Coordinates of C-alpha atoms in Angstrom, one line a residue:
M22 CA 91.4 93.8 50.2
L23 CA 91.4 93.7 46.4
S24 CA 89.5 90.8 44.7
L25 CA 91.5 88.4 42.6
A26 CA 89.8 89.8 39.5
A27 CA 90.9 93.3 40.4
V28 CA 94.5 92.2 41.1
A29 CA 94.4 90.5 37.7
A30 CA 93.3 93.6 36.0
L31 CA 96.1 95.6 37.6
S32 CA 98.7 92.9 36.7
A33 CA 97.5 92.6 33.1
G34 CA 98.0 96.4 32.6
K35 CA 94.3 96.9 31.9
C36 CA 94.2 100.0 34.2
T37 CA 95.3 103.4 33.1
K38 CA 97.9 105.4 35.0
H39 CA 95.6 107.4 37.1
V40 CA 94.2 104.2 38.6
V41 CA 97.5 102.4 39.3
D42 CA 99.0 105.5 41.0
S43 CA 99.6 104.1 44.5
E44 CA 98.6 107.4 46.1
R45 CA 95.1 107.1 44.6
Q46 CA 94.4 103.4 45.1
F47 CA 91.9 102.3 47.8
A48 CA 91.2 98.6 48.1
G49 CA 87.7 99.0 49.4
G50 CA 86.2 98.2 52.7
D51 CA 83.5 98.9 55.3
L52 CA 83.9 102.5 56.6
E53 CA 82.7 101.3 60.0
A54 CA 85.6 98.9 60.4
P55 CA 88.6 100.3 62.4
G56 CA 90.9 102.5 60.4
V57 CA 89.1 102.1 57.1
L58 CA 87.6 105.6 57.1
E59 CA 90.9 107.2 57.7
E60 CA 92.5 105.2 55.0
F61 CA 89.7 106.0 52.6
L62 CA 89.9 109.7 53.2
S63 CA 93.7 109.8 53.0
A64 CA 93.8 107.8 49.7
R65 CA 91.0 109.5 47.9
S66 CA 91.7 113.2 48.8
R67 CA 94.0 115.9 47.7
V68 CA 96.1 117.4 50.5
T69 CA 98.4 120.4 50.2
P70 CA 99.8 122.7 52.9
Y71 CA 96.7 125.0 52.2
Y72 CA 93.7 122.6 51.9
K73 CA 92.4 119.1 52.0
H74 CA 89.9 118.5 49.1
L75 CA 87.5 115.6 48.9
I76 CA 84.7 115.0 46.3
F77 CA 82.2 112.6 47.7
L78 CA 79.8 110.6 45.5
S79 CA 77.3 107.8 46.2
V80 CA 75.5 105.2 44.2
G81 CA 73.3 102.2 45.2
D82 CA 72.1 99.1 43.5
T83 CA 68.6 98.6 44.8
R84 CA 65.7 100.9 45.4
D85 CA 64.6 104.5 45.9
H86 CA 61.4 106.3 45.0
R87 CA 62.6 107.2 41.5
R88 CA 64.0 103.8 40.5
Q89 CA 60.8 102.1 41.8
S90 CA 58.2 104.2 40.1
K91 CA 59.1 107.5 38.6
D92 CA 62.1 106.6 36.4
P93 CA 62.9 102.8 36.3
A94 CA 65.6 103.4 33.7
L95 CA 67.8 104.8 36.6
R96 CA 68.3 101.2 37.7
T97 CA 70.9 100.8 34.9
I98 CA 71.7 104.3 33.7
S99 CA 72.7 105.5 37.2
S100 CA 76.0 103.6 36.8
E101 CA 76.6 105.2 33.4
F102 CA 76.1 108.6 35.0
L103 CA 78.7 107.7 37.6
F104 CA 81.3 106.7 34.9
N105 CA 80.7 109.9 33.0
L106 CA 81.1 112.0 36.1
L107 CA 84.3 110.3 37.0
A108 CA 85.7 110.9 33.5
N109 CA 84.5 114.5 33.7
L110 CA 86.3 115.1 37.1
R111 CA 89.5 113.5 35.8
A112 CA 89.4 115.6 32.7
L113 CA 89.5 118.6 35.0
H114 CA 92.2 117.1 37.1
L115 CA 89.8 116.6 40.0
G116 CA 90.4 112.9 40.4
Y117 CA 90.3 113.1 44.2
H118 CA 86.9 111.5 44.8
G119 CA 85.5 108.8 47.0
I120 CA 82.4 106.7 46.2
L121 CA 80.1 105.3 48.8
T122 CA 78.3 102.2 47.4
T123 CA 77.6 98.6 48.1
P124 CA 80.1 95.7 48.3
A125 CA 78.8 94.2 45.1
L126 CA 78.9 97.5 43.1
C127 CA 82.4 98.3 44.5
K128 CA 83.7 94.9 43.4
S129 CA 82.2 95.5 39.9
L130 CA 83.8 99.0 39.7
Q131 CA 87.2 97.5 40.6
E132 CA 87.0 94.5 38.3
E133 CA 85.3 96.0 35.3
R134 CA 86.3 99.7 35.5
C135 CA 89.6 99.6 37.4
E136 CA 88.0 102.1 39.7
F137 CA 89.8 101.8 43.1
S138 CA 88.0 104.6 44.9
C139 CA 84.9 103.0 46.4
A140 CA 83.8 101.9 49.9
W141 CA 80.7 100.6 51.6
S142 CA 79.2 100.9 55.0
T143 CA 77.3 98.7 57.5
L144 CA 76.2 101.8 59.4
W145 CA 72.6 101.4 60.7
H146 CA 72.2 98.1 59.0
N147 CA 71.1 96.5 62.3
H148 CA 68.8 99.4 63.2
P149 CA 65.3 98.0 64.0
G150 CA 63.7 100.9 62.2
L151 CA 64.9 99.8 58.8
A152 CA 62.4 97.0 58.7
R153 CA 59.6 99.2 60.0
W154 CA 60.2 101.6 57.2
G155 CA 60.6 98.9 54.6
L156 CA 64.3 99.5 53.9
V157 CA 67.1 97.1 53.3
P158 CA 70.9 97.6 53.1
G159 CA 71.9 99.2 49.8
D160 CA 68.7 101.2 49.4
M161 CA 69.5 104.8 48.3
F162 CA 67.4 106.1 51.1
L163 CA 69.9 104.6 53.5
I164 CA 73.0 105.4 51.4
W165 CA 72.0 109.1 51.1
Q166 CA 72.0 109.4 54.9
Q167 CA 75.2 107.4 55.4
Q168 CA 77.0 109.8 53.1
W169 CA 76.2 112.8 55.3
R170 CA 77.6 110.9 58.3
Y171 CA 80.9 110.5 56.5
V172 CA 80.9 114.0 55.1
S173 CA 80.6 115.1 58.8
A174 CA 83.5 112.8 59.6
A175 CA 85.6 114.3 56.9
L176 CA 84.8 117.8 58.1
E177 CA 85.9 116.7 61.6
R178 CA 89.3 115.8 60.1
G179 CA 89.8 119.1 58.4
Y180 CA 88.7 118.2 54.8
D181 CA 86.5 120.4 52.7
V182 CA 83.9 118.4 50.7
I183 CA 82.1 118.7 47.4
R184 CA 79.1 116.3 47.4
A185 CA 77.5 115.8 44.0
D186 CA 74.8 113.7 42.5
T187 CA 76.0 111.6 39.5
D188 CA 73.8 113.4 37.0
V189 CA 76.0 116.5 37.2
Y190 CA 78.4 117.9 34.6
F191 CA 81.3 120.3 35.5
A192 CA 82.3 122.5 32.6
E193 CA 85.1 123.9 34.7
S194 CA 86.5 123.3 38.1
P195 CA 84.3 125.0 40.7
Y196 CA 87.1 125.6 43.2
A197 CA 88.3 128.9 41.6
V198 CA 84.9 130.4 42.1
L199 CA 84.2 128.8 45.6
N200 CA 87.5 130.4 46.8
G201 CA 86.9 133.7 45.0
P202 CA 85.5 136.9 46.4
Y203 CA 81.8 136.0 46.3
F204 CA 82.0 132.7 48.3
K205 CA 85.3 132.7 50.2
D206 CA 83.4 133.6 53.4
A207 CA 80.7 131.0 52.9
A208 CA 81.1 127.8 54.9
M209 CA 78.6 126.0 52.7
V210 CA 77.4 126.6 49.1
V211 CA 74.3 124.7 47.9
Q212 CA 72.3 124.6 44.7
Q213 CA 69.0 126.4 44.9
D214 CA 65.7 125.1 43.6
F215 CA 63.4 127.7 42.0
G216 CA 61.2 128.2 39.0
G217 CA 57.4 127.8 38.6
P218 CA 55.9 126.1 41.7
L219 CA 59.3 126.2 43.4
G220 CA 59.2 130.0 43.5
E221 CA 60.9 132.9 41.7
R222 CA 64.6 133.4 41.2
P223 CA 66.3 135.8 43.6
S224 CA 66.5 139.4 42.3
C225 CA 68.3 142.5 43.4
T226 CA 67.0 145.8 42.0
R227 CA 68.5 148.1 44.6
R228 CA 71.4 147.4 46.9
K229 CA 70.5 148.2 50.4
D230 CA 74.1 149.0 51.5
E231 CA 77.7 148.3 50.5
R232 CA 78.1 145.3 52.7
D233 CA 76.8 143.1 49.9
D234 CA 73.2 142.4 50.5
C235 CA 70.0 143.8 48.9
G236 CA 67.8 143.3 51.9
V237 CA 65.6 140.4 53.0
H238 CA 64.4 137.9 50.4
R239 CA 60.6 137.6 50.3
G240 CA 60.3 134.4 48.3
T241 CA 61.2 130.7 48.7
A242 CA 64.7 129.6 49.6
L243 CA 64.8 125.9 48.8
L244 CA 68.2 124.2 48.8
N245 CA 68.9 121.2 46.5
C246 CA 71.5 118.9 48.1
G247 CA 72.4 117.4 44.7
L248 CA 75.3 119.9 44.7
V249 CA 76.9 120.9 48.0
Y250 CA 80.2 122.4 49.0
V251 CA 81.1 122.6 52.7
R252 CA 84.1 123.7 54.7
S253 CA 83.4 123.7 58.4
G254 CA 84.1 121.8 61.5
P255 CA 82.9 121.0 65.0
G256 CA 81.3 124.2 66.5
G257 CA 80.5 125.6 63.1
G258 CA 76.9 126.2 62.0
A259 CA 77.4 124.5 58.6
Y260 CA 78.9 121.4 60.2
H261 CA 75.9 121.2 62.4
V262 CA 73.6 121.4 59.3
I263 CA 75.3 118.3 57.9
N264 CA 75.3 116.5 61.3
G265 CA 71.7 117.5 61.9
T266 CA 70.6 116.0 58.5
W267 CA 71.6 112.5 59.3
A268 CA 70.6 112.9 63.0
R269 CA 67.0 113.7 61.9
F270 CA 67.1 110.5 59.8
V271 CA 68.1 108.4 62.8
A272 CA 65.3 110.1 64.9
L273 CA 62.8 109.1 62.2
L274 CA 64.1 105.5 62.2
D275 CA 63.7 105.4 66.0
G276 CA 60.0 106.3 65.7
P277 CA 57.0 104.9 64.0
P278 CA 57.0 105.1 60.2
R279 CA 54.7 107.5 58.3
K280 CA 51.9 105.6 56.6
P281 CA 49.9 108.1 54.4
P282 CA 46.4 106.9 53.4
H283 CA 47.2 106.8 49.7
L284 CA 49.7 104.0 50.3
G285 CA 47.1 101.8 51.9
G286 CA 48.9 101.5 55.3
K287 CA 52.4 100.9 53.8
P288 CA 55.3 103.1 55.1
D289 CA 56.4 106.0 53.0
P290 CA 60.2 106.1 52.7
N291 CA 60.0 109.4 50.9
A292 CA 59.7 111.0 54.3
L293 CA 63.4 109.9 54.8
I294 CA 64.8 111.8 51.9
D295 CA 67.8 113.8 52.9
Q296 CA 67.0 117.0 51.0
Q297 CA 63.9 117.9 53.1
L298 CA 65.7 116.9 56.3
M299 CA 68.6 119.3 55.3
R300 CA 66.1 122.1 54.6
D301 CA 64.5 121.6 58.0
T302 CA 67.9 121.6 59.7
V303 CA 68.9 124.9 58.1
S304 CA 65.7 126.5 59.1
A305 CA 66.0 125.2 62.7
L306 CA 69.6 126.5 63.0
S307 CA 69.2 129.9 61.3
V308 CA 69.8 133.0 63.3
P309 CA 68.6 136.6 63.1
L310 CA 70.8 139.5 62.1
P311 CA 69.2 142.5 63.9
D312 CA 71.6 145.1 62.2
R313 CA 70.3 144.0 58.8
S314 CA 66.7 143.6 59.9
K315 CA 66.8 139.9 59.0
P316 CA 64.5 137.7 61.0
R317 CA 65.7 134.2 62.0
D318 CA 64.2 132.2 59.2
K319 CA 64.6 134.8 56.4
W320 CA 67.5 134.9 53.8
L321 CA 69.4 137.9 52.5
V322 CA 69.8 138.7 48.8
V323 CA 73.3 139.3 47.5
A324 CA 73.9 141.3 44.4
G325 CA 75.6 139.6 41.4
D326 CA 77.9 142.5 40.7
K327 CA 79.3 143.1 44.2
H328 CA 82.8 142.2 43.1
P329 CA 84.7 142.9 39.9
T330 CA 85.6 139.2 39.3
F331 CA 84.3 135.8 40.4
Y332 CA 87.6 134.0 40.6
A333 CA 90.3 133.7 43.2
A334 CA 93.6 135.3 42.2
G335 CA 95.9 133.1 40.1
T336 CA 93.2 130.4 39.4
H337 CA 91.7 131.4 36.0
K338 CA 92.2 133.7 33.0
C339 CA 89.2 135.8 34.2
T340 CA 90.6 136.8 37.5
L341 CA 90.9 140.6 38.2
A342 CA 94.1 140.8 36.2
G343 CA 92.3 139.4 33.1
M344 CA 89.1 141.3 33.2
L345 CA 90.1 143.5 30.2
R346 CA 89.8 140.5 28.0
P347 CA 86.6 140.6 25.9
V348 CA 85.7 137.0 26.8
C349 CA 86.0 137.8 30.5
K350 CA 83.9 140.9 30.2
K351 CA 81.2 139.0 28.4
Q352 CA 81.2 136.2 31.0
Y353 CA 81.1 138.7 33.9
K354 CA 78.2 140.6 32.3
E355 CA 76.1 137.5 32.1
R356 CA 76.9 136.1 35.5
A357 CA 76.5 139.4 37.3
K358 CA 72.8 139.3 36.4
A359 CA 72.2 136.5 38.9
A360 CA 71.7 137.5 42.6
H361 CA 72.0 134.7 45.2
L362 CA 70.8 134.1 48.8
V363 CA 72.7 133.8 52.0
Q364 CA 71.7 132.6 55.5
Y365 CA 73.5 132.4 58.8
V366 CA 73.3 129.2 60.9
A367 CA 74.7 128.5 64.4
P368 CA 74.8 125.3 66.5
P369 CA 72.1 125.1 69.2
P370 CA 73.2 126.1 72.7
D371 CA 74.9 123.2 74.6
P372 CA 73.7 123.4 78.3
T373 CA 76.3 120.8 79.3
S374 CA 79.3 122.8 78.1
I375 CA 81.7 124.2 80.6
G376 CA 83.9 127.2 79.8
P377 CA 84.1 129.3 76.6
S378 CA 82.0 128.0 73.8
V379 CA 83.5 127.1 70.4
A380 CA 80.2 127.5 68.7
R381 CA 80.1 130.0 65.8
A382 CA 77.6 131.2 63.3
E383 CA 78.5 130.5 59.7
R384 CA 77.3 131.7 56.3
I385 CA 75.4 129.5 53.9
A386 CA 75.0 130.5 50.3
L387 CA 72.4 129.2 47.8
A388 CA 74.5 129.3 44.7
P389 CA 73.6 131.4 41.7
D390 CA 72.4 129.1 38.9
W391 CA 75.4 129.7 36.7
L392 CA 77.5 128.1 39.4
F393 CA 75.3 125.2 40.5
G394 CA 72.2 125.2 38.3
R395 CA 69.4 123.1 36.9
G396 CA 68.8 122.1 33.3
C397 CA 65.7 120.7 31.6
L398 CA 65.4 118.7 28.4
T399 CA 63.0 117.7 25.6
H400 CA 63.4 115.4 22.6
V401 CA 62.9 117.0 19.2
R402 CA 62.3 115.0 16.0
R403 CA 63.1 116.7 12.7
P404 CA 65.1 119.5 14.4
L405 CA 65.8 121.3 11.0
S406 CA 62.1 122.0 10.8
L407 CA 62.2 123.7 14.2
L408 CA 65.3 125.7 13.3
R409 CA 63.7 127.0 10.1
A410 CA 60.6 128.0 11.9
A411 CA 62.3 129.5 14.9
L412 CA 65.0 131.5 13.2
P413 CA 63.8 133.8 10.4
S414 CA 67.4 134.4 9.2
W415 CA 68.1 130.7 8.9
G416 CA 69.5 130.0 5.4
A417 CA 71.6 127.8 3.2
Q418 CA 74.8 128.7 5.0
D419 CA 73.3 127.6 8.3
E420 CA 72.4 124.3 6.8
Q421 CA 76.1 123.6 6.3
Q422 CA 77.1 124.0 10.0
R423 CA 79.8 121.6 11.1
A424 CA 80.2 119.9 14.5
S425 CA 82.5 121.6 17.0
C426 CA 85.0 120.2 19.5
T427 CA 86.5 122.6 21.9
P428 CA 90.2 121.8 22.6
T429 CA 89.8 121.8 26.4
A430 CA 89.9 119.1 29.0
A431 CA 86.1 119.1 29.5
Q432 CA 83.7 120.4 26.9
P433 CA 81.9 123.7 27.9
A434 CA 78.2 124.1 28.1
P435 CA 76.6 124.2 24.7
G436 CA 75.7 127.2 22.6
A437 CA 75.6 130.6 24.2
A438 CA 76.0 129.0 27.6
A439 CA 79.7 128.2 26.9
G440 CA 82.0 129.8 29.4
V441 CA 79.1 130.9 31.6
L442 CA 77.8 127.7 33.3
V443 CA 80.0 125.9 35.8
A444 CA 78.0 122.9 37.1
T445 CA 74.7 121.7 35.7
H446 CA 72.4 119.3 37.4
F447 CA 69.6 117.5 35.5
V448 CA 67.7 116.5 38.5
Y449 CA 64.1 116.8 37.1
S450 CA 64.5 115.2 33.7
M451 CA 64.2 111.5 32.9
A452 CA 67.3 109.4 32.9
V453 CA 67.2 108.5 29.2
K454 CA 66.9 112.1 28.3
R455 CA 69.9 113.0 30.5
Q456 CA 71.9 110.2 28.9
R457 CA 71.1 111.4 25.4
A458 CA 71.7 115.0 26.2
F459 CA 75.3 114.3 27.4
A460 CA 75.9 112.6 24.0
A461 CA 74.4 115.6 22.1
F462 CA 76.4 118.2 24.1
G463 CA 79.7 116.3 23.7
W464 CA 79.7 115.5 27.4
S465 CA 79.7 111.7 27.2
L466 CA 83.3 111.5 28.6
G467 CA 82.6 108.1 30.2
D468 CA 82.1 106.4 26.8
A469 CA 85.5 104.8 26.0
R470 CA 85.0 105.2 22.2
N471 CA 86.9 108.1 20.6
R472 CA 85.0 111.3 20.4
S473 CA 87.6 113.4 18.5
R474 CA 86.8 114.9 15.2
S475 CA 86.4 112.5 12.3
A476 CA 85.7 112.7 8.6
A477 CA 82.0 112.6 9.4
D478 CA 82.4 115.9 11.3
D479 CA 83.1 117.6 8.0
D480 CA 79.6 116.8 6.8
P481 CA 76.7 119.2 7.7
C482 CA 76.0 118.2 11.3
W483 CA 72.2 118.9 11.3
R484 CA 71.8 116.0 8.9
R485 CA 73.7 113.4 11.0
S486 CA 70.5 112.5 12.9
D487 CA 66.8 113.0 12.7
T488 CA 66.6 113.8 16.5
A489 CA 67.9 116.5 18.8
I490 CA 67.8 117.6 22.4
L491 CA 66.3 121.0 23.4
F492 CA 68.2 122.3 26.4
G493 CA 66.7 124.8 28.8
H494 CA 68.2 126.1 32.0
T495 CA 67.1 128.3 34.9
F496 CA 69.8 130.8 34.0
F497 CA 68.6 131.2 30.5
E498 CA 65.5 133.0 31.8
Q499 CA 67.5 136.3 32.0
S500 CA 69.6 135.7 28.9
P501 CA 68.9 136.6 25.2
S502 CA 69.2 132.9 24.3
K503 CA 66.4 131.0 26.0
T504 CA 67.2 127.5 24.8
V505 CA 69.8 125.5 23.0
L506 CA 69.1 122.9 20.4
C507 CA 71.7 120.2 19.9
A508 CA 71.7 117.4 17.3
M509 CA 72.0 113.8 18.5
P510 CA 75.2 112.0 17.2
K511 CA 74.8 109.4 14.5
D512 CA 74.0 106.0 16.0
G513 CA 74.5 107.4 19.5
A514 CA 78.3 107.2 19.2
P515 CA 80.5 109.9 21.0
A516 CA 80.8 112.9 18.7
C517 CA 81.6 116.6 18.7
S518 CA 78.6 118.9 19.5
C519 CA 76.3 120.4 16.9
C520 CA 74.3 123.1 18.7
R521 CA 72.4 126.3 18.0
S522 CA 71.1 128.9 20.5
L523 CA 67.5 130.0 20.1
P524 CA 65.8 133.2 21.2
S525 CA 62.5 133.2 23.0
L526 CA 59.9 131.0 21.2
A527 CA 57.1 131.6 23.7
A528 CA 55.6 134.4 21.5
K529 CA 55.7 132.0 18.5
D530 CA 53.6 129.4 20.2
S531 CA 50.7 129.4 17.7
A532 CA 53.0 129.5 14.6
L533 CA 55.1 126.7 15.9
R534 CA 52.0 124.6 16.8
E535 CA 50.8 125.0 13.2
K536 CA 54.3 124.0 11.9
A537 CA 54.2 120.9 14.0
R538 CA 50.7 120.0 12.9
A539 CA 51.7 120.4 9.2
G540 CA 54.2 117.6 9.5
G541 CA 57.2 119.6 10.7
F542 CA 59.1 119.1 14.0
V543 CA 57.8 116.9 16.8
L544 CA 58.3 117.3 20.5
E545 CA 58.7 113.8 22.1
S546 CA 58.9 112.1 25.5
S547 CA 61.6 109.7 26.4
N548 CA 59.5 106.9 25.0
Q549 CA 58.7 108.7 21.7
H550 CA 55.2 109.8 22.7
R551 CA 54.2 113.1 21.1
I552 CA 54.2 116.1 23.4
R553 CA 51.8 119.1 22.9
V554 CA 53.6 122.2 21.7
D555 CA 51.1 124.5 23.5
G556 CA 53.0 126.2 26.4
H557 CA 56.0 123.8 26.2
F558 CA 58.5 126.4 25.0
S559 CA 57.4 128.8 27.7
A560 CA 58.1 126.1 30.3
M561 CA 61.5 125.4 28.8
E562 CA 62.6 129.0 29.1
G563 CA 63.9 129.0 32.6
C564 CA 62.7 125.4 33.4
N565 CA 59.7 127.0 35.0
D566 CA 57.6 123.9 35.3
Y567 CA 60.1 121.4 36.6
Q568 CA 57.6 118.5 36.9
R569 CA 56.7 118.8 33.2
F570 CA 59.9 117.1 32.2
W571 CA 59.2 113.9 34.1
D572 CA 57.6 112.6 30.8
R573 CA 56.8 109.1 32.1
R574 CA 54.8 107.9 29.1

């Protein structure tokens, strides 16, 4: 039932067309109430004769481990991330999303944002384990697990689901790649965590055979559930991964809470985080492939150049028919450098079943980082000083660079990453840095102020602000451009991007350190504390030390 304020907003014409479209409205409700889940899925999905797409998001309003200690700014900025992602999805014509949140936040979304796509849930609210673990309804620890229960329910009803964290940006629709030759046989595609202590990126130096794999991966294979795509159903291994994730959570709630010594006897809700539970479930359900010499818990490496295009036919200019275009050749050359991992999972045997089993093994892919990847960020004060020190060819003409707005629905990745990266997740950078980076990249689509070119964009853009964002990405490790520097907009207002790709600066560490000491550029934390130059550029190149960018000072 819509609140009076939400009805008033609709009546007064405050809501844009995409919101008042009757096929997209959802009045809100408890997904545990009879019929509400079915109504929610029907209203917030896109259904054609060929597929049923749903994009599932979640946001809470109380506590999780990051909001409490690691990054308190998330308490307020998380809503801004949500608004930006919604605008991003709509710019790409992907407005078929549903949001799991709390009653209070859902009401606020309707009344203040005309966002009629949210629901809440009372699932497990009366479970006695919540109090033992120190949880209350609305905590993200609980909402994260509720979301997987409803993703399972959507799969049971024939939907395929993208589940994304709100600090994600899509430079293009991922469906054209997910349905293309590399991933059309995968029932689940998930972001991979690697770099530094997380392990090395997958590599394929010699293809073992023509089936598509390069043998068994010998390193880590850590999924990150901040970006997940799944198309499966009852009996499928990927469906059972999703089901097993929330089932493990319930099993933990049923038992005694974990109380590590460093917490002084208090329960540790970090043990309930969905990501580790999903990793454990995949490991438990993995199956061997004797014909490929793959043990049960090992992953296979897939070459990045197995197929001549990454896109499904008729979905993009760089499908097979368009591969003669220079822009498509360039994109393919870069993306083909990235191998990725695959695993096979199957449901556990059911001793109670009678008759033929519907259980089936399914393929899971850990996405290459150009598809679902991780970015890292650092503040730079006096960026012109860094550009002059980093680029020997930098001259007077470069000083006159103008801001750039690409005439597309959603702005591409900045610098040399444009046209290469699909979805970028800033999971291991502080919230304030992520917020500022979106503004610097021209990605702040959730800001209602006009971001089109203005007279100010005809001025040299490197002088519009004394601060910039240095952007690293795991994918850049294997690219000529290792980082991208983007100037912050003036006064934080939405603006076209002003970026420059940089080569490796690791070898210039000592020279850059001296430049910084002599009053040049300054690397800063989110709170404007100076960061040591030593080793920082090496860490940025490939985001190799992911914890380094949690600059909490």
